[in-house]
Amino acid sequence: MRKLKTAFFVLLPLAFVLLAVVRLAVGGWSNVEAVIAAAALVVAYIGTLRAERPPDEASDLADRLADQVMQTARREAGNRDVPDSRGIPIRCESGGALPGTIEELADHLLTKKGPVVVTGERGSGKTTLGLLLPLRMSSAQQRPIPVTLPLSSWEPRLTLREWVALRLAAEYPFLRATPRALERLIANGSLLAVFDGLDEVPPARRIEVVRAIDEGWSRSYVLTSRVEAFTGPVARRLAGTPVARLLPVDAAGAAGYLESRWGDVPEAAALVARLRAEPAGPLAEALDTPLMIFLAARTCESGHTPRIDGITPHIRQGLVAGFVPAVYRPEPEADQRWSPEEAARYLRFLADFLRRRGTHDLAWWELHHTLPRAVIPAFQAVLGMALFGPLCAAVTALFGLGAVGWWFVLAIGLASGFAVSLARQHYPREARPKLRKTLTRRYLLRRLGQGLVCVVPGMVIVLVLYDGVTYALTDGAVFLVGFLAASLALAPANVDKAGTPDGFLRNDRAAVLLAFAAGGLIGLAMGAYLGWWMETGLRVRDHVWLLALGHWQQTLISAANGAVLGAAGFGVTMMAPSAWGRFVDVRVWFAARRVLPLRLMTFLHDAYERGVLRRTGPYYQFRHELLQDQAATGPTPPESAPPAPPATKP
């Protein structure tokens, strides 16, 4: 019913636009009809924008969230080698207050209330715990629902609950449709918040973050941190809270995991043999965390033998530095899209971008910040001239104006390109029409300015071709109302399932294509109106072969012409500040400079499949900060790296 109501109120304003065109074409509106139509249009929008939502059902929302959390965890489990029946044996130490293995700890957290702190060294499995929790849930009806919240994305200007709500809405965008139910989920203890990565918060702000969590989250939560970051005032603030420290993986556990999962790989068999032969040796010390075991296993799977000789730091350094070249190793019978050198170059750019932004979340819609200031105006001017040039030239040729169309090309391309480049980039939009529920004066003024950029060129064309300003004003009014209606109908993305980077991009691209379609529909109606009055209203009459045609032929040709121009004007104006439009600029610019691939999303998804990146909602992240640091610094110079030993076979 709600979808039907929304569709009705989206189509109603457009119906009034079409009705206005028809009535004007056959003789004009009476004053009474104009007042009734205007009142109905206002009522339609007020009824849509201010209508009360039906009561939110927090329990239904919780079930849906739990289902999405479990599905997302299952998708990520394979890429991250999350412990299962054959997983890496990760043990915990808590002085008897908590269970002794990570699986038992996850079960404890899902069933017992109260805060718990989990500490460990780099790569010891702290983040893995947040992914393991939903995998241990028995059903979508189990409570609480574990949700991982990276503390690196904490925004100091927000309260704890505001930040939690924003983060959850980013990862699971369907929650935006029911903000009150989301607030109740946060308040009534339905969520088990996993505040991940206290060590990634600047030291000066850690006590502030811990205080906010301790005071603002009265229900169960998990706080993860490196051992060295959970000391001093931070530890004293949470004195009395159970602390579980993740212990190093011993040689027997690492060997058993590698043998059970990768025993048929000769390179992995070599590691197993060395681990069992030297359970206290440098290799066993190097492979004492799930991260290092993961890097070693993936390196072996790619056909490489990791460095197993030398001191422990060199072995670890070799695993981190050699991971990307190993997983991008060319295979004789496979279609290798990117060489190890190209992949390292692309990853270095992305890692440097994240470092400069001070975040671990890679959002494709934020990459436009790396573009030089002149790039976006130049791209939009070129796009405007390339698209509107042939169209304006064709229109003016129909009316015998010759080269006038090319002047329109230059003026429209430069002016509109510069104007739309000043607009703030939109957040990724929803693919389906969904009206905004709240409006601000600033938003309306921005959309009005953007709409004027769209309609003024068309008004100028009509003013040149038709006698009197009535036709131009009618054209401008109809297109401006239609543009505002389309802007209100294309609200920010609100997909029906947990957001993914590719899903956000597809949605935003589809929203822009809908704008093309809306512009074509309104242009069709406006062109029909102008075609109907062509014989009496045309200013330019010499060499206009359309006047020799029949009345309906003039109307049909004008309608087709208006549809093409309307679609182009609407679409380009919507695309220019859209997330997808700016992302196209990013891809073209950096592909030309060879620092990013043209098919950037394909590369990111491929890196995710290879285990270099991981995915959190609509964001990509490096598999671990060690890999991000290594990607940012680039390949290790040959002279500083320990010599690689020959491949060892069992």
XYZ file of C-alpha atoms in Angstrom:
650
model
C 0.000 0.000 0.000
C 2.821 2.388 0.867
C 4.550 1.741 -2.474
C 1.268 2.379 -4.299
C 0.793 5.617 -2.423
C 4.339 6.754 -3.174
C 3.982 5.919 -6.852
C 0.684 7.817 -6.957
C 2.199 10.970 -5.523
C 5.230 10.735 -7.802
C 3.050 10.418 -10.906
C 0.434 12.976 -9.847
C 2.666 16.064 -10.309
C 3.855 14.744 -13.668
C 0.230 14.189 -14.662
C -0.509 17.842 -13.900
C 2.429 18.890 -16.057
C 1.113 16.837 -18.969
C -2.416 18.144 -18.402
C -1.123 21.697 -18.405
C 0.600 21.138 -21.739
C -2.532 19.637 -23.296
C -4.803 22.436 -22.014
C -2.401 25.109 -23.197
C -2.204 23.414 -26.581
C -5.963 23.449 -27.117
C -6.724 26.905 -25.866
C -5.352 27.666 -22.414
C -6.540 27.332 -18.841
C -9.246 29.293 -17.166
C -8.387 31.030 -13.914
C -10.458 28.541 -11.917
C -8.719 25.570 -13.503
C -5.302 27.088 -12.843
C -6.079 27.666 -9.149
C -7.483 24.146 -8.711
C -4.476 22.559 -10.438
C -1.965 24.561 -8.400
C -3.759 23.720 -5.151
C -3.902 20.020 -6.027
C -0.195 20.014 -6.870
C 0.689 21.623 -3.535
C -1.557 19.233 -1.622
C 0.006 16.245 -3.401
C 3.508 17.206 -2.324
C 2.541 18.226 1.192
C 0.650 14.966 1.614
C 3.635 13.007 0.416
C 6.357 14.869 2.269
C 4.532 15.217 5.579
C 2.469 12.029 5.676
C 2.751 10.033 8.865
C 4.482 6.707 8.533
C 2.791 3.639 9.902
C 4.142 2.534 13.270
C 7.617 1.052 13.078
C 7.884 -2.596 14.055
C 11.179 -2.915 15.901
C 10.897 -6.694 16.214
C 10.468 -7.173 12.463
C 13.348 -4.815 11.825
C 15.520 -6.747 14.265
C 14.778 -10.036 12.504
C 15.641 -8.477 9.168
C 18.846 -6.965 10.517
C 19.889 -10.271 12.089
C 19.280 -12.077 8.803
C 21.394 -9.545 6.885
C 24.169 -9.668 9.486
C 24.317 -13.457 9.212
C 24.293 -13.401 5.408
C 27.053 -10.799 5.298
C 29.151 -12.797 7.760
C 28.807 -15.951 5.678
C 29.928 -14.072 2.563
C 32.980 -12.696 4.338
C 33.931 -15.895 6.155
C 35.480 -17.566 3.124
C 37.642 -14.595 2.230
C 38.952 -14.121 5.755
C 39.369 -17.790 6.771
C 37.239 -17.310 9.856
C 37.621 -20.204 12.323
C 35.172 -23.047 11.869
C 35.390 -26.772 12.541
C 38.785 -26.735 10.810
C 39.741 -23.210 11.791
C 42.839 -21.741 13.345
C 42.833 -22.643 17.055
C 42.814 -19.268 18.819
C 43.044 -19.451 22.591
C 42.130 -16.802 25.172
C 43.505 -15.911 28.585
C 41.266 -14.203 31.135
C 42.206 -15.606 34.510
C 39.231 -17.957 34.416
C 36.640 -15.207 34.005
C 35.945 -16.097 30.370
C 36.134 -19.224 28.166
C 39.468 -20.387 26.831
C 38.883 -20.522 23.035
C 37.591 -17.903 20.633
C 34.611 -20.074 19.623
C 33.578 -20.538 23.250
C 34.139 -16.833 23.868
C 31.798 -15.995 20.973
C 29.109 -18.284 22.409
C 29.555 -16.679 25.820
C 29.148 -13.161 24.398
C 25.961 -14.147 22.587
C 24.325 -15.545 25.719
C 25.717 -13.544 28.661
C 25.119 -9.870 29.345
C 27.694 -7.291 30.256
C 30.752 -5.593 28.729
C 33.872 -7.530 27.726
C 37.252 -6.243 26.552
C 39.255 -8.331 24.072
C 42.926 -7.504 23.588
C 45.671 -8.987 21.487
C 48.630 -8.270 19.264
C 48.403 -7.183 15.632
C 46.623 -9.812 13.576
C 45.760 -11.952 16.600
C 42.078 -12.305 15.605
C 40.324 -9.389 17.321
C 38.473 -8.296 14.195
C 37.820 -11.934 13.340
C 35.845 -12.246 16.570
C 33.340 -9.690 15.291
C 32.779 -11.823 12.201
C 32.659 -15.076 14.138
C 29.842 -13.877 16.403
C 27.079 -13.847 13.725
C 28.361 -17.181 12.406
C 27.671 -18.710 15.842
C 24.090 -17.411 15.959
C 21.528 -20.184 15.882
C 18.841 -18.194 14.019
C 17.756 -14.709 12.997
C 15.529 -14.596 16.079
C 18.462 -14.863 18.483
C 19.232 -11.764 20.530
C 21.346 -9.775 20.887
C 22.417 -9.153 17.272
C 26.195 -8.678 16.983
C 27.169 -5.657 14.868
C 30.779 -4.574 14.338
C 31.473 -0.840 14.611
C 35.007 0.248 13.603
C 36.106 2.915 16.045
C 38.372 4.419 13.380
C 35.215 5.913 11.810
C 34.058 7.563 15.058
C 33.040 11.195 14.488
C 33.708 13.367 17.548
C 30.849 15.777 16.707
C 28.298 12.984 17.189
C 27.044 11.298 20.309
C 27.659 7.580 20.678
C 24.134 6.567 19.670
C 24.062 9.000 16.747
C 27.308 7.557 15.409
C 26.106 3.965 15.906
C 22.884 4.762 14.035
C 24.748 6.409 11.149
C 27.239 3.567 10.890
C 24.529 0.911 10.868
C 22.537 2.866 8.281
C 25.643 3.000 6.083
C 26.223 -0.752 6.290
C 22.540 -1.744 6.201
C 20.790 1.090 4.335
C 17.286 -0.323 4.773
C 17.529 0.892 8.385
C 17.252 4.481 7.157
C 13.617 3.901 6.262
C 12.715 3.273 9.920
C 14.805 5.610 12.096
C 12.523 5.336 15.121
C 12.676 1.551 15.098
C 16.460 1.745 14.805
C 16.582 4.017 17.828
C 14.533 1.484 19.779
C 16.854 -1.346 18.727
C 19.796 0.610 20.073
C 18.000 1.546 23.280
C 16.386 -1.776 24.219
C 19.469 -3.981 24.150
C 18.742 -5.847 20.903
C 22.260 -5.160 19.660
C 25.598 -6.540 20.805
C 27.940 -3.732 19.757
C 31.477 -4.826 18.884
C 33.501 -1.616 19.161
C 36.466 -2.703 17.095
C 39.936 -1.165 17.095
C 40.404 1.157 20.054
C 44.080 1.290 19.088
C 43.092 2.916 15.768
C 41.715 5.944 17.632
C 44.286 8.740 18.186
C 45.814 8.315 21.676
C 44.589 11.725 22.831
C 40.973 10.726 22.181
C 40.951 7.148 23.500
C 39.849 8.013 27.012
C 37.047 10.180 25.558
C 35.854 7.277 23.403
C 36.005 4.791 26.267
C 34.132 7.189 28.540
C 31.406 7.648 25.917
C 31.029 3.878 25.526
C 31.043 3.229 29.266
C 28.436 5.911 29.953
C 26.359 5.754 26.786
C 26.054 2.012 26.144
C 24.446 0.429 29.179
C 23.856 -2.950 27.503
C 26.273 -5.663 26.441
C 29.209 -4.693 24.272
C 32.656 -5.884 23.226
C 35.620 -3.546 23.014
C 38.681 -4.744 21.090
C 42.126 -3.223 21.325
C 45.787 -3.985 21.027
C 47.409 -4.806 24.322
C 49.570 -1.676 24.419
C 46.582 0.642 23.762
C 44.531 -0.739 26.662
C 46.648 0.675 29.472
C 46.759 3.689 31.781
C 43.599 5.810 32.095
C 41.779 3.676 29.518
C 42.246 0.475 31.531
C 41.449 2.232 34.790
C 38.197 3.583 33.345
C 37.032 0.009 32.663
C 38.449 -1.524 35.821
C 36.388 -4.537 36.778
C 35.367 -5.321 33.201
C 36.376 -8.869 32.150
C 39.358 -8.819 29.801
C 40.190 -11.664 27.415
C 43.610 -11.612 25.822
C 44.023 -13.556 22.590
C 47.123 -15.727 22.864
C 49.646 -16.534 20.150
C 48.920 -19.627 18.065
C 51.394 -22.406 18.859
C 53.299 -24.381 16.228
C 51.082 -27.453 16.592
C 47.916 -25.403 16.026
C 49.338 -23.624 12.980
C 50.645 -26.887 11.494
C 47.341 -28.666 12.105
C 45.365 -25.904 10.414
C 47.668 -25.710 7.390
C 47.641 -29.466 6.989
C 43.860 -29.795 7.299
C 43.064 -26.946 4.915
C 46.050 -26.862 2.564
C 47.691 -30.237 2.983
C 47.498 -31.025 -0.740
C 49.529 -27.909 -1.621
C 53.269 -28.774 -1.734
C 54.329 -25.309 -0.587
C 52.095 -25.559 2.492
C 53.446 -29.027 3.236
C 56.917 -27.490 3.434
C 55.715 -25.079 6.128
C 54.061 -27.881 8.065
C 57.248 -29.938 7.994
C 59.337 -27.018 9.289
C 56.802 -26.163 12.030
C 56.834 -29.729 13.339
C 60.569 -30.033 13.073
C 61.204 -26.711 14.866
C 58.180 -25.947 17.100
C 60.124 -23.191 18.863
C 61.971 -21.887 15.793
C 61.710 -18.545 13.984
C 59.008 -19.794 11.582
C 56.801 -20.909 14.474
C 57.268 -17.496 16.113
C 56.412 -15.750 12.850
C 53.248 -17.797 12.296
C 51.802 -17.165 15.748
C 48.842 -15.030 14.625
C 45.875 -15.808 12.367
C 46.927 -12.984 10.041
C 50.387 -14.401 9.391
C 48.963 -17.903 8.954
C 46.422 -16.506 6.486
C 49.142 -14.714 4.500
C 51.281 -17.838 4.439
C 48.372 -20.062 3.368
C 47.294 -17.732 0.543
C 50.891 -17.381 -0.616
C 51.252 -21.152 -0.744
C 47.943 -21.491 -2.567
C 49.259 -19.180 -5.291
C 52.205 -21.508 -5.888
C 54.846 -19.538 -3.988
C 56.962 -20.821 -1.140
C 57.155 -18.197 1.642
C 60.513 -17.428 3.183
C 60.936 -19.877 6.015
C 64.571 -19.152 6.870
C 66.038 -16.207 8.705
C 64.989 -14.390 11.844
C 61.357 -13.930 12.822
C 60.982 -10.233 11.753
C 62.355 -11.036 8.287
C 59.931 -13.914 7.844
C 57.004 -11.698 8.828
C 58.226 -8.897 6.614
C 58.539 -11.320 3.738
C 54.987 -12.612 4.237
C 53.513 -9.096 4.193
C 55.677 -7.772 1.354
C 55.283 -10.883 -0.771
C 51.546 -11.324 -0.371
C 50.373 -9.041 -3.216
C 52.980 -10.283 -5.741
C 52.056 -13.857 -4.815
C 48.290 -13.569 -5.207
C 48.680 -11.610 -8.459
C 51.196 -14.072 -9.873
C 50.442 -14.661 -13.585
C 49.093 -18.126 -14.286
C 49.863 -19.748 -17.645
C 46.290 -20.709 -18.542
C 44.451 -17.877 -16.795
C 43.464 -14.481 -18.138
C 45.534 -12.181 -15.924
C 43.925 -8.735 -15.904
C 46.581 -7.022 -13.842
C 50.240 -7.768 -13.342
C 51.734 -7.716 -9.832
C 53.389 -4.382 -10.673
C 50.102 -2.827 -11.817
C 48.233 -4.150 -8.789
C 50.893 -2.784 -6.443
C 50.675 0.623 -8.146
C 46.892 0.771 -7.882
C 46.886 -0.404 -4.259
C 49.548 2.130 -3.372
C 47.369 4.965 -4.650
C 44.370 3.698 -2.678
C 46.394 3.183 0.492
C 47.826 6.685 0.212
C 44.315 8.064 -0.307
C 43.105 6.356 2.885
C 46.124 7.581 4.814
C 45.517 11.180 3.779
C 41.823 10.873 4.634
C 42.674 9.374 8.028
C 40.382 6.369 7.600
C 40.379 2.674 6.759
C 37.068 2.828 4.864
C 37.454 3.099 1.094
C 34.278 4.689 -0.299
C 34.302 4.916 -4.098
C 32.095 8.039 -3.972
C 34.803 9.928 -2.039
C 37.611 9.405 -4.541
C 36.689 12.618 -6.369
C 38.431 14.515 -3.558
C 41.732 13.468 -5.123
C 40.988 15.177 -8.445
C 42.614 18.534 -9.252
C 40.123 21.387 -9.073
C 40.132 22.054 -12.802
C 39.361 18.476 -13.814
C 35.636 18.346 -13.007
C 34.749 21.693 -14.713
C 36.795 20.670 -17.748
C 35.147 17.260 -17.954
C 31.656 18.727 -17.609
C 32.341 21.375 -20.262
C 33.613 18.748 -22.684
C 30.636 16.490 -21.921
C 28.198 19.365 -22.406
C 29.700 20.379 -25.732
C 30.005 16.799 -26.958
C 26.402 15.948 -26.116
C 24.565 19.194 -26.767
C 26.651 20.203 -29.780
C 25.117 17.811 -32.304
C 21.666 18.194 -30.722
C 21.636 22.000 -30.817
C 23.080 22.001 -34.310
C 20.351 19.604 -35.455
C 17.603 21.722 -33.873
C 18.784 24.965 -35.414
C 19.263 23.240 -38.758
C 15.589 22.265 -38.713
C 14.731 25.946 -38.525
C 17.326 27.137 -41.035
C 19.603 28.921 -38.542
C 22.811 27.172 -39.635
C 25.813 27.977 -37.434
C 23.771 29.394 -34.561
C 23.601 25.915 -33.059
C 27.359 25.739 -32.670
C 27.349 28.967 -30.691
C 24.857 27.296 -28.398
C 27.309 24.426 -28.103
C 30.081 26.665 -26.869
C 27.909 28.717 -24.533
C 25.970 25.817 -23.029
C 28.992 23.557 -22.688
C 31.169 26.127 -20.937
C 28.490 27.763 -18.791
C 26.653 24.655 -17.678
C 29.884 22.681 -17.213
C 31.253 25.329 -14.886
C 27.929 25.727 -13.054
C 27.294 22.057 -12.326
C 30.921 21.509 -11.320
C 30.321 23.883 -8.404
C 27.524 21.703 -7.044
C 28.301 19.504 -4.074
C 28.449 15.833 -4.966
C 25.329 13.897 -4.047
C 25.393 10.874 -1.813
C 24.665 7.669 -3.807
C 20.978 7.670 -4.695
C 18.213 5.111 -4.625
C 17.379 3.420 -7.924
C 13.622 3.440 -7.309
C 11.554 6.611 -6.891
C 11.205 7.401 -3.195
C 10.196 10.863 -2.091
C 12.130 12.712 0.575
C 10.400 13.040 3.918
C 12.228 16.116 5.128
C 13.110 19.287 3.265
C 15.320 22.223 4.156
C 15.596 25.670 2.670
C 19.207 25.016 1.708
C 18.283 21.810 -0.108
C 15.471 23.501 -2.050
C 17.692 26.437 -3.022
C 20.401 24.078 -4.266
C 17.930 22.053 -6.328
C 16.406 25.279 -7.660
C 19.807 26.542 -8.766
C 20.634 23.209 -10.374
C 17.256 23.225 -12.108
C 17.883 26.689 -13.531
C 21.141 25.446 -15.017
C 19.077 22.741 -16.702
C 16.182 24.855 -18.037
C 17.774 28.194 -18.992
C 19.513 26.872 -22.165
C 16.217 25.417 -23.362
C 14.430 28.692 -22.655
C 17.021 30.563 -24.708
C 16.499 28.208 -27.657
C 12.712 28.608 -27.470
C 13.067 32.398 -27.145
C 15.155 32.516 -30.315
C 12.760 30.347 -32.316
C 9.335 31.497 -31.047
C 7.748 34.939 -30.962
C 7.025 36.211 -27.460
C 8.264 35.204 -24.029
C 5.195 33.110 -23.173
C 6.532 30.036 -24.918
C 9.951 30.352 -23.247
C 8.442 30.929 -19.815
C 6.092 27.981 -20.240
C 8.979 25.766 -21.307
C 11.090 26.896 -18.357
C 8.282 26.505 -15.811
C 7.319 23.021 -16.957
C 10.901 21.758 -17.005
C 11.753 23.396 -13.681
C 8.758 21.799 -11.945
C 9.627 18.472 -13.518
C 13.260 18.779 -12.456
C 12.317 19.558 -8.857
C 9.888 16.626 -8.857
C 12.607 14.287 -10.140
C 15.091 15.621 -7.566
C 12.656 14.967 -4.743
C 11.809 11.536 -6.070
C 15.430 10.375 -6.318
C 16.266 10.234 -2.623
C 19.555 8.887 -1.187
C 20.163 5.163 -1.567
C 17.957 2.897 0.495
C 18.425 -0.626 -0.826
C 16.480 -3.605 0.457
C 19.519 -5.566 1.537
C 22.850 -4.859 3.189
C 24.637 -2.264 1.095
C 27.612 -3.277 -1.030
C 29.956 -1.012 -2.987
C 28.736 -2.422 -6.307
C 25.111 -2.153 -5.191
C 25.490 1.516 -4.299
C 27.082 2.209 -7.684
C 24.377 0.354 -9.604
C 21.673 2.202 -7.679
C 23.152 5.616 -8.344
C 23.680 4.852 -12.028
C 20.083 3.632 -12.303
C 18.868 6.832 -10.604
C 20.672 8.940 -13.209
C 19.169 6.853 -16.011
C 15.736 7.444 -14.475
C 16.472 11.166 -14.678
C 17.201 10.746 -18.390
C 13.830 8.987 -18.772
C 11.954 11.659 -16.770
C 13.524 14.401 -18.862
C 12.554 12.587 -22.030
C 8.937 12.272 -20.875
C 8.608 15.953 -19.996
C 10.491 16.967 -23.138
C 8.094 14.868 -25.189
C 5.113 16.752 -23.754
C 6.757 20.162 -24.080
C 7.889 19.443 -27.627
C 4.341 18.416 -28.559
C 3.049 21.707 -27.156
C 5.554 23.766 -29.138
C 4.915 21.720 -32.265
C 1.165 22.258 -31.945
C 1.639 26.058 -31.958
C 4.439 26.084 -34.503
C 2.469 27.631 -37.398
C 1.263 30.624 -35.378
C 4.063 31.077 -32.843
C 7.245 30.547 -34.826
C 9.424 33.646 -35.077
C 11.815 32.298 -37.732
C 9.860 31.318 -40.852
C 12.333 31.462 -43.755
C 13.792 28.113 -44.890
C 11.799 26.215 -42.251
C 10.764 23.065 -44.080
C 8.670 21.911 -41.116
C 6.041 24.504 -42.022
C 5.361 22.606 -45.228
C 4.265 19.543 -43.249
C 0.889 18.789 -41.766
C -0.141 19.967 -38.320
C 0.205 16.548 -36.659
C 3.500 15.868 -38.429
C 4.891 19.095 -36.987
C 3.672 18.082 -33.541
C 5.194 14.605 -33.718
C 8.593 15.792 -34.995
C 8.712 18.530 -32.384
C 7.723 16.048 -29.665
C 10.530 13.672 -30.676
C 12.994 16.547 -30.747
C 11.824 17.735 -27.330
C 12.161 14.217 -25.882
C 15.796 13.972 -26.983
C 16.717 17.438 -25.718
C 14.781 16.969 -22.478
C 16.443 13.633 -21.755
C 19.888 15.075 -22.466
C 19.312 18.183 -20.370
C 17.807 16.354 -17.396
C 20.249 13.483 -17.524
C 23.451 15.482 -17.829
C 22.359 17.947 -15.134
C 21.569 15.052 -12.772
C 24.661 13.084 -13.709
C 27.189 15.901 -13.283
C 27.002 16.173 -9.459
C 25.959 12.558 -8.919
C 28.249 10.097 -7.183
C 28.367 7.973 -10.339
C 29.123 10.994 -12.550
C 32.042 12.110 -10.406
C 33.252 8.524 -10.191
C 33.369 8.407 -14.000
C 35.588 11.508 -13.913
C 37.848 9.809 -11.360
C 38.207 6.643 -13.431
C 38.956 8.454 -16.684
C 41.432 10.889 -15.154
C 43.459 8.406 -13.140
C 43.312 5.703 -15.814
C 44.877 8.215 -18.200
C 47.612 8.782 -15.628
C 47.931 4.996 -15.093
C 47.566 5.159 -11.326
C 44.157 3.450 -11.260
C 42.480 1.071 -13.705
C 39.578 2.237 -15.831
C 37.525 -0.690 -14.512
C 38.189 0.284 -10.916
C 35.222 -1.510 -9.339
C 36.212 -4.714 -11.114
C 39.720 -4.346 -9.714
C 38.434 -3.745 -6.183
C 36.150 -6.761 -6.344
C 39.000 -8.875 -7.696
C 41.279 -7.702 -4.870
C 38.516 -8.651 -2.451
C 38.305 -12.142 -3.966
C 42.083 -12.533 -3.682
C 41.995 -11.619 0.017
C 43.843 -8.298 -0.313
C 40.737 -6.304 0.588
C 37.746 -7.018 2.775
C 34.265 -5.548 2.560
C 32.271 -3.813 5.280
C 28.870 -2.695 4.053
C 29.392 -0.195 1.217
C 33.099 0.170 2.015
C 36.208 -1.714 1.034
C 39.079 -2.003 3.505
C 42.515 -3.528 3.333
C 42.570 -7.017 4.805
C 44.741 -5.662 7.618
C 46.498 -2.407 8.374
C 49.849 -4.152 7.836
C 48.866 -4.729 4.210
C 47.687 -1.127 3.918
C 50.974 0.149 5.329
C 52.922 -2.111 2.987
C 50.873 -0.970 -0.011
C 51.426 2.697 0.891
C 55.204 2.331 1.171
C 55.492 0.254 -1.988
C 57.619 -2.822 -2.701
C 60.525 -3.510 -0.377
C 63.835 -2.541 -2.021
C 65.734 -5.672 -3.021
C 68.858 -4.676 -1.142
C 66.966 -4.333 2.153
C 65.150 -7.638 1.969
C 66.623 -10.898 3.176
C 67.634 -13.315 0.437
C 64.865 -15.667 -0.630
C 65.684 -19.314 0.055
C 65.146 -21.944 -2.585
C 61.741 -23.600 -2.654
C 61.590 -26.339 -0.072
C 59.672 -29.526 -0.745
C 58.726 -32.030 1.929
